[in-house]
Coordinates of C-alpha atoms and ligand atoms in Angstrom, one line a residue:
X1 CA 92.6 124.4 100.6
X2 CA 95.9 125.1 100.0
X3 CA 99.0 125.4 102.0
X4 CA 103.3 124.7 101.2
X5 CA 105.6 123.8 104.0
X6 CA 110.0 122.9 104.4
X7 CA 110.3 120.1 106.4
X8 CA 114.0 119.0 106.9
X9 CA 115.8 115.6 107.2
X10 CA 117.7 113.9 110.5
X11 CA 119.9 111.8 111.1
X12 CA 119.6 110.0 113.4
X13 CA 122.3 109.9 116.5
X14 CA 120.8 106.8 118.3
X15 CA 118.6 105.1 116.0
X16 CA 115.5 104.1 115.7
X17 CA 115.3 100.0 115.4
X18 CA 112.5 98.1 114.9
X19 CA 108.1 98.8 115.2
X20 CA 106.3 96.8 118.1
X21 CA 103.3 98.4 116.1
X22 CA 103.2 98.3 111.9
X23 CA 100.3 99.8 110.9
X24 CA 100.7 102.8 113.6
X25 CA 104.5 103.0 112.7
X26 CA 104.9 102.8 117.2
X27 CA 109.3 102.1 117.8
X28 CA 110.5 99.3 120.2
X29 CA 112.8 102.0 121.4
X30 CA 113.1 105.7 121.8
X31 CA 115.6 107.4 118.8
X32 CA 117.5 110.9 119.2
X33 CA 118.8 112.8 116.0
X34 CA 120.0 116.2 114.5
X35 CA 117.5 117.5 111.9
X36 CA 119.9 119.0 109.0
X37 CA 119.9 122.1 107.2
X38 CA 121.5 121.1 104.0
X39 CA 118.9 118.4 103.0
X40 CA 115.1 119.5 103.3
X41 CA 111.9 118.8 101.6
X42 CA 109.2 121.4 100.2
X43 CA 105.6 120.6 100.0
X44 CA 103.4 122.1 98.9
X45 CA 99.5 120.5 99.4
X46 CA 95.9 121.4 97.6
X47 CA 92.4 120.0 98.3
X48 CA 90.1 120.3 95.2
X49 CA 86.3 119.0 95.5
X50 CA 86.6 118.1 91.7
X51 CA 89.1 114.9 91.7
X52 CA 88.4 111.6 92.1
X53 CA 92.4 110.9 93.0
X54 CA 95.2 112.1 94.6
X55 CA 97.8 113.7 92.0
X56 CA 101.3 113.6 93.3
X57 CA 104.6 115.1 92.1
X58 CA 108.0 114.9 93.0
X59 CA 110.4 117.0 91.5
X60 CA 108.2 117.9 88.8
X61 CA 107.3 114.4 87.5
X62 CA 103.9 112.0 88.2
X63 CA 105.1 109.5 91.0
X64 CA 104.1 105.9 90.1
X65 CA 101.7 103.8 91.2
X66 CA 102.8 102.1 94.2
X67 CA 104.5 105.8 95.3
X68 CA 101.1 107.2 94.9
X69 CA 100.1 104.6 96.9
X70 CA 101.6 105.4 99.8
X71 CA 101.2 108.8 99.6
X72 CA 96.9 108.2 99.1
X73 CA 97.5 105.8 102.6
X74 CA 98.7 108.9 104.4
X75 CA 96.5 111.1 103.2
X76 CA 93.4 109.0 104.0
X77 CA 94.8 109.2 107.3
X78 CA 95.1 112.8 107.5
X79 CA 91.7 112.9 106.0
X80 CA 90.4 110.6 108.9
X81 CA 91.9 113.1 111.4
X82 CA 89.8 116.2 109.5
X83 CA 86.9 114.7 108.9
X84 CA 87.0 115.4 105.2
X85 CA 86.5 113.5 102.2
X86 CA 88.6 115.2 99.4
X87 CA 91.2 114.6 97.1
X88 CA 94.7 116.6 96.8
X89 CA 97.4 117.5 94.5
X90 CA 100.7 117.0 96.6
X91 CA 103.5 118.9 94.8
X92 CA 106.9 117.8 96.4
X93 CA 110.7 119.3 95.6
X94 CA 113.4 117.2 97.0
X95 CA 116.2 119.0 97.9
X96 CA 118.1 115.1 99.1
X97 CA 120.1 113.6 96.6
X98 CA 118.0 110.8 97.0
X99 CA 119.8 109.2 94.3
X100 CA 122.9 109.1 96.2
X101 CA 120.9 106.9 99.2
X102 CA 120.2 109.4 100.9
X103 CA 116.6 109.6 102.5
X104 CA 113.9 111.4 101.8
X105 CA 111.6 109.7 103.4
X106 CA 111.4 111.5 107.1
X107 CA 110.8 115.5 105.5
X108 CA 108.7 114.0 102.7
X109 CA 106.5 113.1 105.4
X110 CA 107.1 115.4 107.7
X111 CA 106.4 118.2 104.6
X112 CA 103.2 116.8 103.7
X113 CA 101.8 116.5 107.4
X114 CA 102.2 119.9 107.8
X115 CA 101.1 121.2 104.8
X116 CA 98.4 119.5 104.7
X117 CA 96.9 119.5 107.8
X118 CA 97.4 123.3 107.3
X119 CA 96.1 123.1 104.2
X120 CA 92.7 122.1 105.9
X121 CA 93.1 124.4 108.3
X122 CA 94.2 122.2 111.1
X123 CA 96.1 124.2 113.9
X124 CA 98.2 122.0 115.0
X125 CA 101.1 122.1 117.3
X126 CA 104.8 120.2 117.1
X127 CA 103.3 117.4 119.2
X128 CA 100.1 116.1 117.2
X129 CA 101.9 116.9 113.9
X130 CA 104.5 114.7 114.8
X131 CA 102.5 111.9 115.9
X132 CA 100.7 112.2 112.1
X133 CA 104.2 112.5 110.5
X134 CA 104.9 109.3 112.3
X135 CA 102.4 107.2 110.0
X136 CA 104.0 108.2 107.2
X137 CA 107.9 107.2 108.0
X138 CA 109.0 106.5 111.3
X139 CA 111.9 109.2 111.1
X140 CA 109.7 111.5 110.1
X141 CA 108.6 111.9 113.6
X142 CA 111.8 113.6 114.3
X143 CA 111.9 116.2 111.3
X144 CA 109.6 118.2 112.7
X145 CA 111.4 119.4 115.1
X146 CA 114.7 121.8 114.3
X147 CA 117.6 121.2 116.3
X148 CA 118.4 118.4 118.6
X149 CA 115.3 116.1 119.4
X150 CA 114.0 112.9 121.2
X151 CA 111.4 110.9 119.9
X152 CA 110.0 109.3 122.9
X153 CA 109.0 105.8 122.1
X154 CA 105.9 105.6 124.3
X155 CA 103.9 103.8 126.1
X156 CA 100.3 103.3 125.1
X157 CA 99.0 100.9 122.5
X158 CA 97.0 103.7 120.7
X159 CA 100.4 105.5 119.9
X160 CA 99.4 109.1 121.7
X161 CA 102.0 109.1 123.8
X162 CA 104.5 108.4 120.8
X163 CA 106.2 111.7 119.8
X164 CA 109.0 113.9 119.5
X165 CA 110.3 116.8 121.5
X166 CA 113.2 119.5 120.8
X167 CA 116.0 119.0 123.3
X168 CA 118.6 121.8 122.4
X169 CA 117.9 124.3 119.7
X170 CA 119.6 124.4 116.3
X171 CA 121.3 127.1 117.5
X172 CA 122.4 126.3 120.4
X173 CA 125.5 123.9 119.8
X174 CA 127.0 124.1 116.4
X175 CA 127.6 120.8 115.5
X176 CA 129.7 119.9 112.2
X177 CA 127.5 116.7 110.4
X178 CA 129.3 116.1 107.5
X179 CA 127.7 113.3 104.7
X180 CA 130.2 111.2 103.2
X181 CA 129.0 109.8 99.7
X182 CA 130.2 106.7 98.6
X183 CA 130.6 104.7 95.8
X184 CA 127.5 102.7 95.8
X185 CA 125.7 100.2 94.8
X186 CA 121.7 99.8 95.0
X187 CA 120.2 100.0 98.6
X188 CA 119.0 96.2 98.6
X189 CA 117.0 95.9 101.8
X190 CA 114.8 98.9 103.0
X191 CA 115.2 100.4 106.6
X192 CA 111.8 98.8 106.5
X193 CA 111.8 95.7 105.5
X194 CA 115.6 95.2 107.7
X195 CA 114.0 96.5 111.2
X196 CA 111.3 94.0 110.4
X197 CA 113.6 90.8 109.7
X198 CA 115.8 92.0 112.6
X199 CA 113.2 91.9 115.1
X200 CA 112.0 89.3 114.4
X201 CA 114.5 86.8 113.9
X202 CA 118.0 88.0 115.2
X203 CA 118.9 87.0 118.7
X204 CA 120.5 90.0 119.0
X205 CA 117.4 92.2 119.2
X206 CA 117.2 91.6 122.4
X207 CA 120.5 92.8 123.4
X208 CA 119.7 96.1 121.7
X209 CA 116.7 96.2 123.4
X210 CA 118.6 96.4 127.2
X211 CA 121.2 99.1 125.8
X212 CA 119.0 101.5 123.7
X213 CA 117.7 103.6 126.7
X214 CA 120.5 103.6 128.5
X215 CA 122.2 105.3 125.0
X216 CA 119.7 108.0 124.9
X217 CA 120.5 108.7 128.6
X218 CA 124.2 108.9 128.0
X219 CA 123.7 111.4 124.3
X220 CA 120.7 113.8 125.8
X221 CA 123.3 114.1 129.3
X222 CA 126.2 115.0 127.0
X223 CA 123.9 117.3 124.9
X224 CA 122.7 119.4 127.6
X225 CA 126.3 119.9 128.7
X226 CA 128.1 120.0 125.5
X227 CA 130.1 117.2 125.4
X228 CA 131.1 116.7 121.9
X229 CA 133.3 113.3 123.0
X230 CA 130.9 112.1 125.2
X231 CA 128.0 112.1 122.6
X232 CA 130.6 111.3 119.4
X233 CA 131.5 107.8 121.9
X234 CA 127.8 106.9 122.6
X235 CA 126.3 107.8 118.9
X236 CA 129.2 105.5 116.9
X237 CA 128.6 102.8 119.7
X238 CA 125.1 102.8 118.5
X239 CA 125.4 102.8 115.2
X240 CA 127.7 100.0 115.5
X241 CA 124.9 97.7 117.8
X242 CA 122.6 98.4 115.5
X243 CA 124.2 96.9 112.6
X244 CA 125.5 94.3 114.5
X245 CA 121.8 92.6 114.8
X246 CA 121.6 92.7 111.4
X247 CA 124.4 90.2 111.0
X248 CA 122.1 88.2 113.6
X249 CA 119.2 88.2 111.2
X250 CA 118.0 85.4 109.0
X251 CA 118.6 85.7 106.7
X252 CA 121.5 88.2 107.7
X253 CA 122.2 91.4 105.5
X254 CA 124.0 94.2 106.1
X255 CA 124.3 98.2 104.8
X256 CA 127.9 97.7 104.5
X257 CA 130.1 98.2 101.6
X258 CA 134.1 98.2 101.4
X259 CA 133.6 101.5 101.7
X260 CA 131.7 102.2 104.4
X261 CA 134.7 100.6 106.3
X262 CA 137.5 102.4 104.9
X263 CA 135.4 105.2 106.1
X264 CA 135.1 104.4 109.6
X265 CA 139.1 103.1 110.1
X266 CA 139.7 106.6 108.5
X267 CA 137.6 108.1 110.9
X268 CA 138.9 106.2 114.1
X269 CA 142.8 106.8 112.7
X270 CA 142.2 110.5 112.3
X271 CA 141.6 109.9 117.0
X272 CA 144.7 108.5 117.0
X273 CA 146.1 111.4 115.1
X274 CA 144.0 113.6 117.6
X275 CA 141.3 114.9 116.0
X276 CA 137.6 114.5 117.5
X277 CA 135.4 112.9 114.8
X278 CA 132.8 110.1 114.2
X279 CA 131.0 108.2 113.0
X280 CA 127.7 106.8 112.3
X281 CA 125.6 104.7 109.7
X282 CA 122.4 104.8 108.7
X283 CA 120.5 101.8 106.0
X284 CA 122.6 102.0 103.7
X285 CA 126.8 102.2 102.6
X286 CA 127.0 105.8 103.3
X287 CA 129.1 107.6 106.7
X288 CA 128.2 110.2 108.0
X289 CA 131.0 112.1 110.1
X290 CA 130.4 114.6 113.6
X291 CA 132.9 116.5 114.0
X292 CA 133.2 120.3 115.7
X293 CA 133.0 122.7 113.6
X294 CA 136.6 123.9 113.7
X295 CA 138.0 120.3 112.9
X296 CA 135.9 120.2 109.9
X297 CA 138.5 121.5 107.2
X298 CA 140.7 118.9 108.5
X299 CA 138.3 115.7 108.1
X300 CA 137.0 116.7 104.7
X301 CA 140.6 117.0 103.5
X302 CA 141.1 113.5 105.1
X303 CA 138.2 111.8 103.2
X304 CA 138.5 113.7 100.2
X305 CA 141.5 112.0 99.5
X306 CA 140.2 108.4 99.7
X307 CA 139.3 107.1 96.5
X308 CA 136.3 105.6 98.0
X309 CA 134.7 109.0 98.8
X310 CA 132.3 110.3 96.0
X311 CA 131.3 113.7 97.4
X312 CA 131.0 115.4 100.8
X313 CA 128.2 118.2 102.2
X314 CA 128.9 119.4 104.7
X315 CA 125.9 120.0 106.8
X316 CA 124.4 121.5 110.5
X317 CA 122.2 121.3 112.8
X318 CA 118.7 122.6 111.2
X319 CA 115.2 124.2 111.8
X320 CA 111.4 122.4 112.4
X321 CA 109.0 122.3 109.9
X322 CA 108.4 125.9 108.5
X323 CA 105.2 127.3 106.2
X324 CA 105.8 129.3 103.0
X325 CA 103.9 131.6 101.1
X326 CA 101.3 130.0 99.1
X327 CA 102.8 131.7 95.4
X328 CA 106.2 129.7 96.3
X329 CA 105.0 126.5 94.2
X330 CA 102.6 126.7 91.3
X331 CA 100.5 123.7 91.5
Ligands
DP6_401 C1 118.2 103.2 110.2 O1 112.4 106.2 109.1 O2 113.2 104.4 107.2 O3 117.2 105.4 109.4 O4 109.0 104.0 109.8 O5 109.6 102.6 108.2 O6 109.4 104.5 107.3 P1 109.7 103.3 108.7 O7 111.6 103.6 108.7 P2 112.6 105.1 108.9 O8 113.8 104.3 110.0 C2 114.7 104.8 109.7 C3 115.8 103.4 110.4 C4 117.5 104.7 110.5 C5 117.1 104.9 111.7 C6 116.4 106.4 112.4 O9 117.4 106.8 111.9 O10 116.3 106.2 113.3

């Protein structure tokens, strides 16, 4: 009744932006990401007969009622799937700088899905795990797998064909992803709320839907051919397009801050200087920069010179779910 699993965060190159079913976390479009080696969550789950409610510890502290309710809602899905009723102790450690605005929901829910199903003795394959992780947070669907991953949106209403697949293993193509941390204020619109508002109100959203599947096709072709420039171009364009949909929402919003724009401009300048580097941005002000490993130091040095840049974390493609010995986490 006890297991420990580790899951890594991922950065989407072709973004998931919008749900067609909010309860089942079914996306409007397919998406594609790279799982990152540097940021991860380790979670131990133990189901116990004696507990009257779930207990959720994050980084050594009990979470607040709201966070606990979210976890219980997710565990209810797992309990329902497994046909059990026991509550659980969940002990998670995040090696994700969440305070700096890096999302941990992808690695967080992927790790809980893996640890809790293993604790209950279910032997799930990647496809089933990915569908369960999806019910916690859309981006968690992709964190089950390592390397380059596609989440196919699926067509069915029950979500049984909406799961992720690995396209290329983490060791098969070594890109660098620089996570550029900016001096930032708190995030005002969550990705969940932001995508909902965009789907419901932005006249630009139909343009997003019209073109995103083609972006997926182009990104997959680039990955298959190890064509870095093709992948960088389509990723940067896709990120800009996603952020453009928000400007058309009612009320309009943007995650960009002045530092975000400054880094975007600097990357474009570096390209003019002959360095192949491209950016992508999620639902926050920080920027992720894609480059080839042999350009990493030059790109890093150029960005560290900027007053807006607080820190840079260098990431590479990382692994999917791994299970650790139970002794790694005291419950
Ligand atoms: C911009 O997975 O955080 O990072 O499914 O509501 O939990 P929920 O949203 P979440 O959204 C991620 C949005 C994104 C793009 C992406 O990761 O594909």
